[in-house]
PDB file of C-alpha atoms in Angstrom:
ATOM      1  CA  UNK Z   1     -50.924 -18.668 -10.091  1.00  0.00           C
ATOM      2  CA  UNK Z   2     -48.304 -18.941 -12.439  1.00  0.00           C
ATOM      3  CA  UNK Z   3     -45.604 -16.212 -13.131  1.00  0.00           C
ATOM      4  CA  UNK Z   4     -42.755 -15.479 -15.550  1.00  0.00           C
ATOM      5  CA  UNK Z   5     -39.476 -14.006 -13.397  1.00  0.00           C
ATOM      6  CA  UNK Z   6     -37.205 -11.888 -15.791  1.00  0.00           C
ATOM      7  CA  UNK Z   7     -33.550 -10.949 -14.148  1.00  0.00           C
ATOM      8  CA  UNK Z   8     -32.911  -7.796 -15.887  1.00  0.00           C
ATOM      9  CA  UNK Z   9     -29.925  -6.319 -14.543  1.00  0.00           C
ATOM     10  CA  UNK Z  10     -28.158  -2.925 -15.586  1.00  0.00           C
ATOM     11  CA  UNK Z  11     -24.407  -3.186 -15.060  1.00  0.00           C
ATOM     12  CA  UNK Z  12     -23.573  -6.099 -17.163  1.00  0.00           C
ATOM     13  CA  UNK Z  13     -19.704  -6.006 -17.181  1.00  0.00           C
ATOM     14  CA  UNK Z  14     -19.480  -8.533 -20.251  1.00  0.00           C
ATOM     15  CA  UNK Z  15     -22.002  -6.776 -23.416  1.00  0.00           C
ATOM     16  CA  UNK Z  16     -23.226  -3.250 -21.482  1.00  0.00           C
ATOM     17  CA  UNK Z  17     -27.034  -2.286 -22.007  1.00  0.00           C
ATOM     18  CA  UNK Z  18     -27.902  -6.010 -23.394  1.00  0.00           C
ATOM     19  CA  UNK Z  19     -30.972  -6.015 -22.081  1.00  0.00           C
ATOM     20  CA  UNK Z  20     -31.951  -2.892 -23.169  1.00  0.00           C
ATOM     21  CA  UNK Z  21     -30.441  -3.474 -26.738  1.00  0.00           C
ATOM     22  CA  UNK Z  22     -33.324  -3.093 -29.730  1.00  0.00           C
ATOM     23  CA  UNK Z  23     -33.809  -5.783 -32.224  1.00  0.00           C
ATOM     24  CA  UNK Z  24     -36.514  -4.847 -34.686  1.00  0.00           C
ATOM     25  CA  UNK Z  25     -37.615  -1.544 -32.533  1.00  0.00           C
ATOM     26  CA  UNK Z  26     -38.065  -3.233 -29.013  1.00  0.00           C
ATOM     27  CA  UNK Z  27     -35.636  -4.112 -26.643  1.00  0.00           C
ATOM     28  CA  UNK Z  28     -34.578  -7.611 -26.061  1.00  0.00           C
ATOM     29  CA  UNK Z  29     -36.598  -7.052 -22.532  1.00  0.00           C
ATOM     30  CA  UNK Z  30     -39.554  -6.087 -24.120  1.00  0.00           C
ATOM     31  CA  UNK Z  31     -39.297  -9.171 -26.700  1.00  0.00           C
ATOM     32  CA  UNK Z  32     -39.104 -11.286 -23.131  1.00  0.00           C
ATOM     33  CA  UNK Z  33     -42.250  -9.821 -21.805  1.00  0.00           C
ATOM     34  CA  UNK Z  34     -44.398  -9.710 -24.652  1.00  0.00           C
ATOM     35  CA  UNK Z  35     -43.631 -14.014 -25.064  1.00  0.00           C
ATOM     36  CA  UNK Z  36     -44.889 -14.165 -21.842  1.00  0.00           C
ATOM     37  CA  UNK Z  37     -47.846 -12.105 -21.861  1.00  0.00           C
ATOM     38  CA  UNK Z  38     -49.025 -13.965 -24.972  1.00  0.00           C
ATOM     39  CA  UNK Z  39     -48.765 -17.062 -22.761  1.00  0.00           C
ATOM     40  CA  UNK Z  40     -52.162 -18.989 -21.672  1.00  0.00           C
ATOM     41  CA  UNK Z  41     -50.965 -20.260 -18.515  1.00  0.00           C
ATOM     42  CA  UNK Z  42     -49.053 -17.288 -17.363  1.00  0.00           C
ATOM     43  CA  UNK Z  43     -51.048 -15.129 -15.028  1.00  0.00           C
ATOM     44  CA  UNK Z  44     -48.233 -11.977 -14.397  1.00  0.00           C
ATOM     45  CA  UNK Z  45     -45.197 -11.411 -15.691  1.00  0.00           C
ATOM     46  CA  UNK Z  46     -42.473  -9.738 -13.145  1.00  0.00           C
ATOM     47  CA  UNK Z  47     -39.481  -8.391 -13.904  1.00  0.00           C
ATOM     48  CA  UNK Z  48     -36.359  -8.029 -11.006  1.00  0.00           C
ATOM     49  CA  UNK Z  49     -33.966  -5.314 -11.674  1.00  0.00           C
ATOM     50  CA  UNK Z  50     -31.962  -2.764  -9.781  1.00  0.00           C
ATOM     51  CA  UNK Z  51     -31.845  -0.256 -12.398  1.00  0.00           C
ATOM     52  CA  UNK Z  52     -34.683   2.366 -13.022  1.00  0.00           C
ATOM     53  CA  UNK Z  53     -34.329   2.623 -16.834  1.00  0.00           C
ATOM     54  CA  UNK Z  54     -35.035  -1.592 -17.085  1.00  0.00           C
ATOM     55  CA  UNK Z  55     -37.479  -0.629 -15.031  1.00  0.00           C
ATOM     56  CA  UNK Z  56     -39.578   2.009 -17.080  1.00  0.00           C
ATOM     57  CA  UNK Z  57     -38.979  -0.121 -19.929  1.00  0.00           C
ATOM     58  CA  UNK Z  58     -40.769  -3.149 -18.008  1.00  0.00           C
ATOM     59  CA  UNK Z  59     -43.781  -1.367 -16.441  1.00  0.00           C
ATOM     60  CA  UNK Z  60     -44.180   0.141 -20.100  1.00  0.00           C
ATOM     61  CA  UNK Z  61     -44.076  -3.414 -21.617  1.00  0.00           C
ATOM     62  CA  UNK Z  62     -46.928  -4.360 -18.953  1.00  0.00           C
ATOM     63  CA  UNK Z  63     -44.792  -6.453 -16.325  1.00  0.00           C
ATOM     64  CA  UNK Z  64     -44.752  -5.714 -12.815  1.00  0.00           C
ATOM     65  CA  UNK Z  65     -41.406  -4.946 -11.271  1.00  0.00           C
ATOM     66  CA  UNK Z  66     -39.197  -6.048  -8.148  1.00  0.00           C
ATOM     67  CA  UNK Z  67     -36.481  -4.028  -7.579  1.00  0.00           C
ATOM     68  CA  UNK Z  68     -33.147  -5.299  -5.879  1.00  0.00           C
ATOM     69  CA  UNK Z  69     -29.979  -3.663  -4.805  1.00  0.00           C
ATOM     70  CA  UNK Z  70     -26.979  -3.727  -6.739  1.00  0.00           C
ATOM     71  CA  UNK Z  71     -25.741  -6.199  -4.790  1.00  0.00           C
ATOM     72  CA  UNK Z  72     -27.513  -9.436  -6.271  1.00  0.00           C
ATOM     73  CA  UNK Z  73     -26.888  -7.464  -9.879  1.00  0.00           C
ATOM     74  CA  UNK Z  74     -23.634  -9.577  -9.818  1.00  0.00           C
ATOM     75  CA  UNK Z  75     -22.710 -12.407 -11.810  1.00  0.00           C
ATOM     76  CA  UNK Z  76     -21.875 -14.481  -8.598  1.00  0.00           C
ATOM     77  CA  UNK Z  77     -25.125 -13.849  -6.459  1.00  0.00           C
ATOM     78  CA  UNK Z  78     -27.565 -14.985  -9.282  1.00  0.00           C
ATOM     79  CA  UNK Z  79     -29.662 -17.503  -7.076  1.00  0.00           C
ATOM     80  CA  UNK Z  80     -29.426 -14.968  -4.273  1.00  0.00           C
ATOM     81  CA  UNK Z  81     -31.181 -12.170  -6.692  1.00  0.00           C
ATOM     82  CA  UNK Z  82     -33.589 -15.333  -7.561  1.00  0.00           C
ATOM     83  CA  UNK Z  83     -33.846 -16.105  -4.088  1.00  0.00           C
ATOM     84  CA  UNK Z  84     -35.169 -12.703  -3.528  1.00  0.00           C
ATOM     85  CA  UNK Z  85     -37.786 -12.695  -6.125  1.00  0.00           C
ATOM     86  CA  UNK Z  86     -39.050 -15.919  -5.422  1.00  0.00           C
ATOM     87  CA  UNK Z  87     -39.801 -14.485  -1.882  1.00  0.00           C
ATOM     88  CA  UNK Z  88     -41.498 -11.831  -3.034  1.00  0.00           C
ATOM     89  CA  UNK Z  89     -43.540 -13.742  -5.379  1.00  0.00           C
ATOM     90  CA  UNK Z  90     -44.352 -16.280  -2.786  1.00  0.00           C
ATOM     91  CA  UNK Z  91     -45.189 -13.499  -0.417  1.00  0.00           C
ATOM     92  CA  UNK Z  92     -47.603 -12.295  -2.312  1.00  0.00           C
ATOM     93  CA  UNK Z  93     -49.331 -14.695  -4.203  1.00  0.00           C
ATOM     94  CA  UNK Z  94     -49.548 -17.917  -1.608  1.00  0.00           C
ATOM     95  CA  UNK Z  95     -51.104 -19.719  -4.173  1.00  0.00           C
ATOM     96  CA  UNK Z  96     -48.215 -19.703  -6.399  1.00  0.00           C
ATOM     97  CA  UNK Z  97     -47.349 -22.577  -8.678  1.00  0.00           C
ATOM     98  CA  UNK Z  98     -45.020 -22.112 -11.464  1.00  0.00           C
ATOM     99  CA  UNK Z  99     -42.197 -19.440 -11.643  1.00  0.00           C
ATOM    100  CA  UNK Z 100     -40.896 -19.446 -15.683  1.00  0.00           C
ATOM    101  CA  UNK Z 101     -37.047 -18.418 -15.806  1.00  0.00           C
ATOM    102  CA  UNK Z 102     -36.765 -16.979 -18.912  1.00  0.00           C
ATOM    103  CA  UNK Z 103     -33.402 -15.498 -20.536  1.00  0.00           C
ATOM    104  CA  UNK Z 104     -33.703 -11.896 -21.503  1.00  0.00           C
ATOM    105  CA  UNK Z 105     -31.484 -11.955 -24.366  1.00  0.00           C
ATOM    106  CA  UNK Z 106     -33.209 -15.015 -26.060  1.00  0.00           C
ATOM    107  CA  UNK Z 107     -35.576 -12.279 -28.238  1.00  0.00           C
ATOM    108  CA  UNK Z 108     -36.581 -15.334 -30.603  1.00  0.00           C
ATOM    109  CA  UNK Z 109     -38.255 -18.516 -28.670  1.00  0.00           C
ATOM    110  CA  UNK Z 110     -41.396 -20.281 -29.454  1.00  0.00           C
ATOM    111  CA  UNK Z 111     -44.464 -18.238 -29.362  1.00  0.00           C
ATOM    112  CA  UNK Z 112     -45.824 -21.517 -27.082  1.00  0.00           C
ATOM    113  CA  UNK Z 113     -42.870 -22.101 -25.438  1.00  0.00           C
ATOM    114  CA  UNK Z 114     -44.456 -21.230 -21.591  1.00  0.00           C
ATOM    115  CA  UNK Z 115     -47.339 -22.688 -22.389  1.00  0.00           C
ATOM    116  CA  UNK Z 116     -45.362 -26.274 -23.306  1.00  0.00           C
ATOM    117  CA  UNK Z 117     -42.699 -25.721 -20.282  1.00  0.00           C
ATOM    118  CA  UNK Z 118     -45.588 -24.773 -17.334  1.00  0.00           C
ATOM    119  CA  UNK Z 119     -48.291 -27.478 -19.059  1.00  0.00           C
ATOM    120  CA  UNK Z 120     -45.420 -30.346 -19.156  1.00  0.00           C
ATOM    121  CA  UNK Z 121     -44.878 -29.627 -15.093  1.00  0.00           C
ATOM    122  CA  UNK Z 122     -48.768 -29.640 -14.411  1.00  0.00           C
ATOM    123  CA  UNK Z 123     -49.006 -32.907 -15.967  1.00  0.00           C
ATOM    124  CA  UNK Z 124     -45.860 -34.501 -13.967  1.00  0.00           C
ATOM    125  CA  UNK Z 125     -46.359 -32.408 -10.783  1.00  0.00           C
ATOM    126  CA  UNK Z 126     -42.999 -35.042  -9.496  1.00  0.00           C
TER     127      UNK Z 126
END
């Protein structure tokens, strides 16, 4: 089981909203998604947020959510908020291999990009 882990916050105190900013009539979260739905080796695509709007958009883009506090929203508890995901994730899928990291505001990447990335660690499992 492989899975793609967006951190979607709301509350960015640097650019506001970037997540939810539209390039081209979707959001730069739904951009994020979509790469990773098109993805072979990707079996779910999660998103971890504390905000409900991220939220709605996610579920709507077809990713399944985990919702935090607004505590690991900050800047300073990043691996804490991954942390928490990851436990999630391992919780419930024990057969979990690969958790992707994308960035959310990267709306532009490779359309093979998780395919490459999670085939490269399969073949050089050290």
């Amino acid at each position: 089981m492989n899975v793609t882990l967006i951190l979607a916050k709301e509350g960015s105190l640097g650019l506001p909203g970037k997540n939810l900013w539209k390039i081209k009539d979707r959001t730069l979260l739904e951009w994020t998604v979509d790469d990773a739905r098109g993805s072979k080796l990707v079996d779910e695509v999660y998103v971890s947020t504390n905000g409900e709007e991220t939220a709605k958009i996610a579920r709507r883009a077809g990713a399944q959510v985990i919702l935090r506090d607004d505590e690991l929203a900050k800047n300073e508890r990043f691996l804490e908020a991954v942390n928490h995901a990851a436990s999630f994730l391992k919780e419930r899928h024990p057969d979990l291999g690969v958790i992707a990291l994308p960035e959310c505001v990267v709306p532009f990447r490779d359309p093979d990009i998780f395919d490459r990335c999670i085939g490269f660690l399969k073949e050089h499992p050290e």
